[in-house]
PDB file of C-alpha atoms and ligand atoms in Angstrom:
ATOM      1  CA  UNK A  87     -13.601   3.978 -10.204  1.00 92.00           C
ATOM      2  CA  UNK A  88     -15.463   1.150  -8.553  1.00 94.00           C
ATOM      3  CA  UNK A  89     -18.643   1.188  -6.509  1.00 94.00           C
ATOM      4  CA  UNK A  90     -18.261  -1.289  -3.651  1.00 96.00           C
ATOM      5  CA  UNK A  91     -18.999  -2.028  -0.020  1.00 97.00           C
ATOM      6  CA  UNK A  92     -15.694  -0.622   1.201  1.00 97.00           C
ATOM      7  CA  UNK A  93     -15.400  -2.596   4.418  1.00 98.00           C
ATOM      8  CA  UNK A  94     -15.919  -5.872   2.636  1.00 98.00           C
ATOM      9  CA  UNK A  95     -13.301  -5.093   0.007  1.00 98.00           C
ATOM     10  CA  UNK A  96     -10.895  -4.039   2.794  1.00 98.00           C
ATOM     11  CA  UNK A  97     -11.484  -7.426   4.403  1.00 98.00           C
ATOM     12  CA  UNK A  98     -10.654  -9.168   1.110  1.00 98.00           C
ATOM     13  CA  UNK A  99      -7.473  -7.130   0.592  1.00 98.00           C
ATOM     14  CA  UNK A 100      -6.366  -7.680   4.190  1.00 98.00           C
ATOM     15  CA  UNK A 101      -6.741 -11.437   3.914  1.00 98.00           C
ATOM     16  CA  UNK A 102      -4.869 -11.629   0.612  1.00 98.00           C
ATOM     17  CA  UNK A 103      -2.053  -9.436   1.949  1.00 98.00           C
ATOM     18  CA  UNK A 104      -1.759 -11.424   5.173  1.00 98.00           C
ATOM     19  CA  UNK A 105      -1.670 -14.701   3.199  1.00 98.00           C
ATOM     20  CA  UNK A 106       1.152 -13.238   1.080  1.00 98.00           C
ATOM     21  CA  UNK A 107       2.993 -12.044   4.188  1.00 98.00           C
ATOM     22  CA  UNK A 108       2.740 -15.525   5.703  1.00 98.00           C
ATOM     23  CA  UNK A 109       4.016 -17.194   2.507  1.00 98.00           C
ATOM     24  CA  UNK A 110       6.942 -14.749   2.308  1.00 98.00           C
ATOM     25  CA  UNK A 111       7.876 -15.335   5.952  1.00 98.00           C
ATOM     26  CA  UNK A 112       7.710 -19.101   5.388  1.00 97.00           C
ATOM     27  CA  UNK A 113      10.139 -18.878   2.481  1.00 98.00           C
ATOM     28  CA  UNK A 114      12.454 -16.190   3.833  1.00 98.00           C
ATOM     29  CA  UNK A 115      13.074 -16.092   7.570  1.00 96.00           C
ATOM     30  CA  UNK A 116      14.969 -12.794   7.264  1.00 97.00           C
ATOM     31  CA  UNK A 117      15.426  -9.906   4.841  1.00 97.00           C
ATOM     32  CA  UNK A 118      15.885 -10.889   1.194  1.00 97.00           C
ATOM     33  CA  UNK A 119      15.737  -9.032  -2.135  1.00 97.00           C
ATOM     34  CA  UNK A 120      12.947 -11.369  -3.281  1.00 97.00           C
ATOM     35  CA  UNK A 121      10.886 -10.902  -0.139  1.00 98.00           C
ATOM     36  CA  UNK A 122       8.402  -8.683  -1.925  1.00 97.00           C
ATOM     37  CA  UNK A 123       4.700  -8.297  -2.450  1.00 98.00           C
ATOM     38  CA  UNK A 124       3.929  -6.361  -5.585  1.00 98.00           C
ATOM     39  CA  UNK A 125       0.407  -4.892  -5.877  1.00 98.00           C
ATOM     40  CA  UNK A 126      -0.688  -3.479  -9.183  1.00 98.00           C
ATOM     41  CA  UNK A 127      -3.956  -2.084 -10.502  1.00 97.00           C
ATOM     42  CA  UNK A 128      -5.136  -1.794 -14.094  1.00 97.00           C
ATOM     43  CA  UNK A 129      -8.322  -1.500 -16.099  1.00 97.00           C
ATOM     44  CA  UNK A 130      -9.341  -4.210 -18.539  1.00 97.00           C
ATOM     45  CA  UNK A 131     -12.085  -4.735 -21.072  1.00 95.00           C
ATOM     46  CA  UNK A 132     -13.774  -8.135 -21.142  1.00 91.00           C
ATOM     47  CA  UNK A 133     -16.564  -8.615 -23.698  1.00 90.00           C
ATOM     48  CA  UNK A 134     -17.121  -4.870 -23.794  1.00 91.00           C
ATOM     49  CA  UNK A 135     -17.341  -4.552 -20.000  1.00 93.00           C
ATOM     50  CA  UNK A 136     -14.814  -2.519 -18.082  1.00 96.00           C
ATOM     51  CA  UNK A 137     -13.226  -4.025 -14.979  1.00 97.00           C
ATOM     52  CA  UNK A 138     -10.694  -2.848 -12.451  1.00 98.00           C
ATOM     53  CA  UNK A 139      -8.149  -5.610 -11.967  1.00 98.00           C
ATOM     54  CA  UNK A 140      -5.903  -5.745  -8.913  1.00 98.00           C
ATOM     55  CA  UNK A 141      -3.001  -8.211  -8.897  1.00 98.00           C
ATOM     56  CA  UNK A 142      -1.273  -9.244  -5.666  1.00 98.00           C
ATOM     57  CA  UNK A 143       2.027 -10.860  -6.636  1.00 98.00           C
ATOM     58  CA  UNK A 144       4.193 -12.380  -3.914  1.00 98.00           C
ATOM     59  CA  UNK A 145       7.423 -14.321  -4.319  1.00 98.00           C
ATOM     60  CA  UNK A 146       6.721 -16.593  -1.360  1.00 98.00           C
ATOM     61  CA  UNK A 147       6.154 -20.350  -1.160  1.00 98.00           C
ATOM     62  CA  UNK A 148       3.605 -20.428  -3.971  1.00 98.00           C
ATOM     63  CA  UNK A 149       0.606 -22.757  -4.050  1.00 98.00           C
ATOM     64  CA  UNK A 150       0.938 -26.355  -5.242  1.00 96.00           C
ATOM     65  CA  UNK A 151      -1.328 -27.408  -8.100  1.00 95.00           C
ATOM     66  CA  UNK A 152      -2.581 -30.233  -5.871  1.00 94.00           C
ATOM     67  CA  UNK A 153      -4.405 -27.755  -3.605  1.00 96.00           C
ATOM     68  CA  UNK A 154      -5.029 -24.844  -5.971  1.00 94.00           C
ATOM     69  CA  UNK A 155      -8.637 -25.822  -6.656  1.00 94.00           C
ATOM     70  CA  UNK A 156      -9.378 -26.268  -2.943  1.00 96.00           C
ATOM     71  CA  UNK A 157      -7.939 -23.164  -1.291  1.00 96.00           C
ATOM     72  CA  UNK A 158     -11.240 -21.281  -1.560  1.00 96.00           C
ATOM     73  CA  UNK A 159     -13.186 -24.067   0.137  1.00 96.00           C
ATOM     74  CA  UNK A 160     -14.476 -23.138   3.609  1.00 97.00           C
ATOM     75  CA  UNK A 161     -12.082 -24.232   6.372  1.00 96.00           C
ATOM     76  CA  UNK A 162      -9.331 -25.283   3.961  1.00 96.00           C
ATOM     77  CA  UNK A 163      -6.020 -24.247   5.505  1.00 96.00           C
ATOM     78  CA  UNK A 164      -2.445 -25.456   5.199  1.00 94.00           C
ATOM     79  CA  UNK A 165      -1.383 -23.515   8.263  1.00 95.00           C
ATOM     80  CA  UNK A 166      -0.585 -25.249  11.573  1.00 93.00           C
ATOM     81  CA  UNK A 167      -3.477 -25.817  13.958  1.00 89.00           C
ATOM     82  CA  UNK A 168      -4.509 -22.521  15.568  1.00 89.00           C
ATOM     83  CA  UNK A 169      -2.879 -20.295  12.908  1.00 91.00           C
ATOM     84  CA  UNK A 170      -5.582 -20.170  10.254  1.00 91.00           C
ATOM     85  CA  UNK A 171      -9.301 -20.829  10.193  1.00 94.00           C
ATOM     86  CA  UNK A 172      -9.268 -21.419   6.443  1.00 96.00           C
ATOM     87  CA  UNK A 173     -12.122 -18.985   5.979  1.00 97.00           C
ATOM     88  CA  UNK A 174     -10.197 -16.068   4.487  1.00 97.00           C
ATOM     89  CA  UNK A 175     -10.385 -16.984   0.809  1.00 98.00           C
ATOM     90  CA  UNK A 176     -13.804 -18.573   0.992  1.00 98.00           C
ATOM     91  CA  UNK A 177     -15.250 -15.347   2.423  1.00 98.00           C
ATOM     92  CA  UNK A 178     -13.171 -13.267   0.004  1.00 98.00           C
ATOM     93  CA  UNK A 179     -14.437 -15.171  -3.001  1.00 98.00           C
ATOM     94  CA  UNK A 180     -18.043 -14.835  -1.830  1.00 98.00           C
ATOM     95  CA  UNK A 181     -17.598 -11.060  -1.381  1.00 98.00           C
ATOM     96  CA  UNK A 182     -16.049 -10.599  -4.829  1.00 98.00           C
ATOM     97  CA  UNK A 183     -18.746 -12.716  -6.502  1.00 98.00           C
ATOM     98  CA  UNK A 184     -21.399 -10.715  -4.678  1.00 98.00           C
ATOM     99  CA  UNK A 185     -19.908  -7.578  -6.262  1.00 98.00           C
ATOM    100  CA  UNK A 186     -20.141  -9.117  -9.737  1.00 97.00           C
ATOM    101  CA  UNK A 187     -16.396  -9.737  -9.885  1.00 97.00           C
ATOM    102  CA  UNK A 188     -13.897 -12.588 -10.178  1.00 97.00           C
ATOM    103  CA  UNK A 189     -11.120 -13.858  -7.948  1.00 98.00           C
ATOM    104  CA  UNK A 190      -8.554 -16.301  -9.313  1.00 98.00           C
ATOM    105  CA  UNK A 191      -4.978 -17.488  -8.903  1.00 98.00           C
ATOM    106  CA  UNK A 192      -1.822 -18.096 -10.818  1.00 97.00           C
ATOM    107  CA  UNK A 193       1.071 -19.791  -9.072  1.00 98.00           C
ATOM    108  CA  UNK A 194       4.211 -21.847  -9.452  1.00 97.00           C
ATOM    109  CA  UNK A 195       5.023 -23.786  -6.325  1.00 97.00           C
ATOM    110  CA  UNK A 196       8.178 -22.551  -4.645  1.00 97.00           C
ATOM    111  CA  UNK A 197       8.291 -19.480  -6.920  1.00 97.00           C
ATOM    112  CA  UNK A 198       5.356 -17.151  -6.649  1.00 98.00           C
ATOM    113  CA  UNK A 199       1.632 -16.710  -6.104  1.00 98.00           C
ATOM    114  CA  UNK A 200      -0.608 -14.211  -7.842  1.00 98.00           C
ATOM    115  CA  UNK A 201      -4.073 -13.454  -6.560  1.00 98.00           C
ATOM    116  CA  UNK A 202      -6.120 -11.591  -9.131  1.00 98.00           C
ATOM    117  CA  UNK A 203      -9.315  -9.691  -8.423  1.00 98.00           C
ATOM    118  CA  UNK A 204     -11.547  -8.103 -11.021  1.00 98.00           C
ATOM    119  CA  UNK A 205     -14.349  -5.753 -10.053  1.00 98.00           C
ATOM    120  CA  UNK A 206     -16.786  -4.085 -12.452  1.00 97.00           C
ATOM    121  CA  UNK A 207     -15.851  -0.457 -13.053  1.00 97.00           C
ATOM    122  CA  UNK A 208     -18.465   2.090 -12.007  1.00 93.00           C
ATOM    123  CA  UNK A 209     -20.628   3.176 -14.915  1.00 80.00           C
ATOM    124  CA  UNK A 210     -22.442   6.135 -13.355  1.00 67.00           C
ATOM    125  CA  UNK A 211     -21.356   9.106 -11.341  1.00 61.00           C
ATOM    126  CA  UNK A 212     -20.170   8.326  -7.866  1.00 56.00           C
ATOM    127  CA  UNK A 213     -23.274   8.326  -5.678  1.00 55.00           C
ATOM    128  CA  UNK A 214     -23.989   7.399  -2.096  1.00 56.00           C
ATOM    129  CA  UNK A 215     -22.347   4.310  -0.634  1.00 56.00           C
ATOM    130  CA  UNK A 216     -23.972   0.943  -1.227  1.00 53.00           C
TER     131      UNK A 216
HETATM  132  N1  ATP B 320      -0.163 -16.071  -1.251  1.00 92.15           N
HETATM  133  C1  ATP B 320      -0.198 -17.369  -0.913  1.00 92.15           C
HETATM  134  N2  ATP B 320       0.920 -18.142  -1.008  1.00 92.15           N
HETATM  135  C2  ATP B 320       0.886 -19.443  -0.658  1.00 92.15           C
HETATM  136  N3  ATP B 320      -0.205 -20.107  -0.210  1.00 92.15           N
HETATM  137  C3  ATP B 320      -1.344 -19.383  -0.093  1.00 92.15           C
HETATM  138  C4  ATP B 320      -1.407 -17.988  -0.427  1.00 92.15           C
HETATM  139  N4  ATP B 320      -2.676 -17.561  -0.221  1.00 92.15           N
HETATM  140  C5  ATP B 320      -3.359 -18.624   0.228  1.00 92.15           C
HETATM  141  N5  ATP B 320      -2.584 -19.716   0.323  1.00 92.15           N
HETATM  142  C6  ATP B 320      -2.998 -21.071   0.771  1.00 92.15           C
HETATM  143  O1  ATP B 320      -4.411 -21.118   0.803  1.00 92.15           O
HETATM  144  C7  ATP B 320      -4.852 -21.566   2.075  1.00 92.15           C
HETATM  145  C8  ATP B 320      -6.208 -20.973   2.374  1.00 92.15           C
HETATM  146  O2  ATP B 320      -6.115 -19.559   2.563  1.00 92.15           O
HETATM  147  P1  ATP B 320      -7.220 -18.813   3.463  1.00 92.15           P
HETATM  148  O3  ATP B 320      -6.882 -17.374   3.499  1.00 92.15           O
HETATM  149  O4  ATP B 320      -8.574 -19.219   2.983  1.00 92.15           O
HETATM  150  O5  ATP B 320      -7.051 -19.500   4.869  1.00 92.15           O
HETATM  151  P2  ATP B 320      -5.892 -19.290   5.961  1.00 92.15           P
HETATM  152  O6  ATP B 320      -5.040 -18.115   5.608  1.00 92.15           O
HETATM  153  O7  ATP B 320      -5.214 -20.610   6.113  1.00 92.15           O
HETATM  154  O8  ATP B 320      -6.736 -18.980   7.265  1.00 92.15           O
HETATM  155  P3  ATP B 320      -7.492 -17.586   7.609  1.00 92.15           P
HETATM  156  O9  ATP B 320      -7.403 -16.697   6.412  1.00 92.15           O
HETATM  157  O10 ATP B 320      -8.902 -18.018   7.877  1.00 92.15           O
HETATM  158  O11 ATP B 320      -6.767 -17.070   8.784  1.00 92.15           O
HETATM  159  C9  ATP B 320      -3.725 -21.159   3.036  1.00 92.15           C
HETATM  160  O12 ATP B 320      -3.728 -21.943   4.206  1.00 92.15           O
HETATM  161  C10 ATP B 320      -2.492 -21.403   2.157  1.00 92.15           C
HETATM  162  O13 ATP B 320      -2.153 -22.787   2.147  1.00 92.15           O
HETATM  163 MG1   MG B 321      -5.911 -16.219   5.052  1.00 92.15          MG
END
């Protein structure tokens, strides 16, 4: 269980999924067995704290190491003019940080991209919304 501002986390998920969709459509113009986005959730313990980790794993274009440290910068986009504002990941990272979580990446260019989110697990009973 996690205690979050639901609309904000929806916004984060939507951006990550639409980035994955774009990368898959760039790599595969039609149906393909590798045209998949795999989303998995698990709980992890880091230094005695419990987190819910969600991994978005797409087999699209991947992210080159040359830009990996810049993709969360405001207005950074590799998409053609008019297709992306470059705000998706910068807003997403701010939202996750604001929830006490982490957002990071693992990718091999041309092979895959993984976007990993960790959010602190709820410690008390589920109460009213934040
Ligand atoms: N799953 C992914 N696979 C490949 N590249 C990615 C992936 N996710 C993000 N990127 C790269 O990171 C850049 C920044 O992503 P971000 O979501 O911040 O902006 P955007 O998608 O370009 O625009 P916006 O989200 O504002 O419409 C993208 O332009 C793309 O180059
Ligand atoms: Mg985006």
